[in-house]
Coordinates of C-alpha atoms in Angstrom, one line a residue:
X1 CA 27.7 -44.1 -41.5
X2 CA 25.7 -41.1 -43.4
X3 CA 26.0 -38.3 -41.3
X4 CA 24.8 -36.1 -43.9
X5 CA 21.7 -33.7 -42.8
X6 CA 19.0 -34.2 -45.3
X7 CA 17.0 -30.9 -45.9
X8 CA 13.6 -30.6 -47.9
X9 CA 13.4 -29.2 -51.4
X10 CA 12.6 -25.3 -51.5
X11 CA 9.4 -25.1 -54.4
X12 CA 8.2 -22.4 -54.1
X13 CA 4.5 -23.1 -54.6
X14 CA 4.3 -25.5 -52.3
X15 CA 5.8 -23.7 -49.2
X16 CA 3.7 -20.9 -50.2
X17 CA 0.2 -22.4 -50.2
X18 CA -1.3 -21.5 -47.7
X19 CA -0.6 -19.3 -44.6
X20 CA 3.0 -19.0 -44.2
X21 CA 4.5 -16.7 -41.1
X22 CA 8.4 -15.3 -41.3
X23 CA 10.6 -13.7 -39.3
X24 CA 14.0 -12.5 -40.6
X25 CA 16.8 -9.4 -40.7
X26 CA 17.4 -6.8 -43.3
X27 CA 20.4 -4.8 -43.6
X28 CA 20.0 -1.0 -44.7
X29 CA 23.7 0.2 -45.8
X30 CA 22.0 4.0 -46.1
X31 CA 22.2 5.8 -44.6
X32 CA 23.9 4.6 -42.2
X33 CA 24.7 0.6 -41.9
X34 CA 22.0 -1.1 -39.4
X35 CA 19.9 -4.3 -38.9
X36 CA 16.1 -4.3 -38.5
X37 CA 14.3 -7.4 -37.4
X38 CA 11.6 -7.8 -39.3
X39 CA 8.0 -10.1 -39.8
X40 CA 6.3 -11.2 -42.9
X41 CA 3.0 -13.2 -43.0
X42 CA 2.2 -14.7 -46.1
X43 CA -1.3 -16.2 -47.4
X44 CA -0.8 -18.4 -51.0
X45 CA -3.3 -19.6 -53.3
X46 CA -2.0 -21.2 -56.7
X47 CA -4.4 -20.2 -59.7
X48 CA -4.3 -20.7 -62.8
X49 CA -0.5 -21.7 -62.5
X50 CA 0.0 -19.1 -60.8
X51 CA 1.2 -18.4 -57.2
X52 CA -0.5 -15.1 -55.6
X53 CA 0.7 -14.4 -52.6
X54 CA -0.7 -11.8 -49.9
X55 CA 2.1 -10.8 -47.7
X56 CA 1.5 -8.4 -44.8
X57 CA 5.9 -6.9 -43.8
X58 CA 6.2 -5.7 -40.5
X59 CA 8.9 -3.6 -39.5
X60 CA 9.0 -2.0 -36.3
X61 CA 5.7 0.3 -36.0
X62 CA 5.8 0.0 -39.8
X63 CA 3.1 -2.2 -41.7
X64 CA 3.0 -2.6 -45.7
X65 CA 0.5 -4.8 -47.7
X66 CA 1.8 -6.2 -50.8
X67 CA 0.7 -8.9 -53.2
X68 CA 3.3 -10.5 -55.3
X69 CA 2.2 -12.9 -58.3
X70 CA 4.7 -15.9 -59.2
X71 CA 4.1 -17.7 -62.5
X72 CA 6.4 -21.0 -63.0
X73 CA 9.4 -20.7 -66.4
X74 CA 10.8 -24.0 -65.3
X75 CA 11.6 -26.6 -62.9
X76 CA 13.3 -24.3 -60.5
X77 CA 12.9 -20.9 -62.4
X78 CA 10.0 -18.5 -61.4
X79 CA 9.3 -14.9 -62.9
X80 CA 7.4 -12.3 -60.4
X81 CA 5.5 -9.6 -60.2
X82 CA 4.4 -6.6 -57.5
X83 CA 3.8 -3.1 -58.1
X84 CA 7.0 -1.8 -56.1
X85 CA 9.5 -3.9 -58.3
X86 CA 10.4 -2.5 -61.1
X87 CA 10.6 -4.6 -64.2
X88 CA 10.1 -8.7 -62.8
X89 CA 11.8 -10.0 -59.6
X90 CA 14.1 -13.2 -60.8
X91 CA 13.4 -16.9 -58.4
X92 CA 15.5 -19.8 -58.9
X93 CA 15.7 -22.6 -56.2
X94 CA 17.8 -25.7 -55.1
X95 CA 17.7 -28.1 -52.5
X96 CA 16.5 -26.1 -49.6
X97 CA 17.5 -22.7 -50.9
X98 CA 15.3 -20.0 -52.5
X99 CA 17.1 -16.9 -54.1
X100 CA 15.4 -13.8 -55.6
X101 CA 16.7 -10.4 -57.2
X102 CA 15.4 -7.6 -58.7
X103 CA 14.9 -3.6 -57.7
X104 CA 12.1 -2.2 -55.7
X105 CA 11.2 1.3 -55.6
X106 CA 11.1 3.0 -52.2
X107 CA 12.2 6.6 -50.6
X108 CA 13.9 7.8 -47.9
X109 CA 12.3 11.1 -46.7
X110 CA 11.9 13.0 -49.6
X111 CA 14.0 11.3 -52.1
X112 CA 12.6 8.1 -54.2
X113 CA 15.0 5.7 -55.7
X114 CA 15.6 1.6 -56.9
X115 CA 17.4 -0.7 -54.6
X116 CA 18.7 -3.9 -55.7
X117 CA 17.4 -6.3 -53.7
X118 CA 18.9 -10.1 -53.2
X119 CA 16.6 -12.3 -50.8
X120 CA 17.9 -15.7 -49.9
X121 CA 15.6 -17.9 -47.7
X122 CA 16.2 -21.4 -46.3
X123 CA 14.1 -23.6 -45.4
X124 CA 15.4 -25.7 -42.6
X125 CA 12.0 -28.7 -42.4
X126 CA 8.5 -29.1 -43.3

């Protein structure tokens, strides 16, 4: 008997078509290590082979709106852009995992700097 759990395939353009609500944890290492609970809502649609995502991001009392655009470059690969990101966002999916890596412009007090982001999402069910 095969007891292996079968997870659905994580396809960026399928998962984020329509409305999505996400909850997670962000681990920050500066100025001291802490874990923040975060929430984000997304409204996505596919236009001309590009996935357009409107995001509302909540972190405590902070609410930020962003627009992300992703273009499929291969079966499981995408390239994305957002105005707070320096350069492009590299996205790869395999099985039920989506991985994104990019450099995010941010600030702390009166300092602006880039943060290397490695973001993982896991699709548990449809």
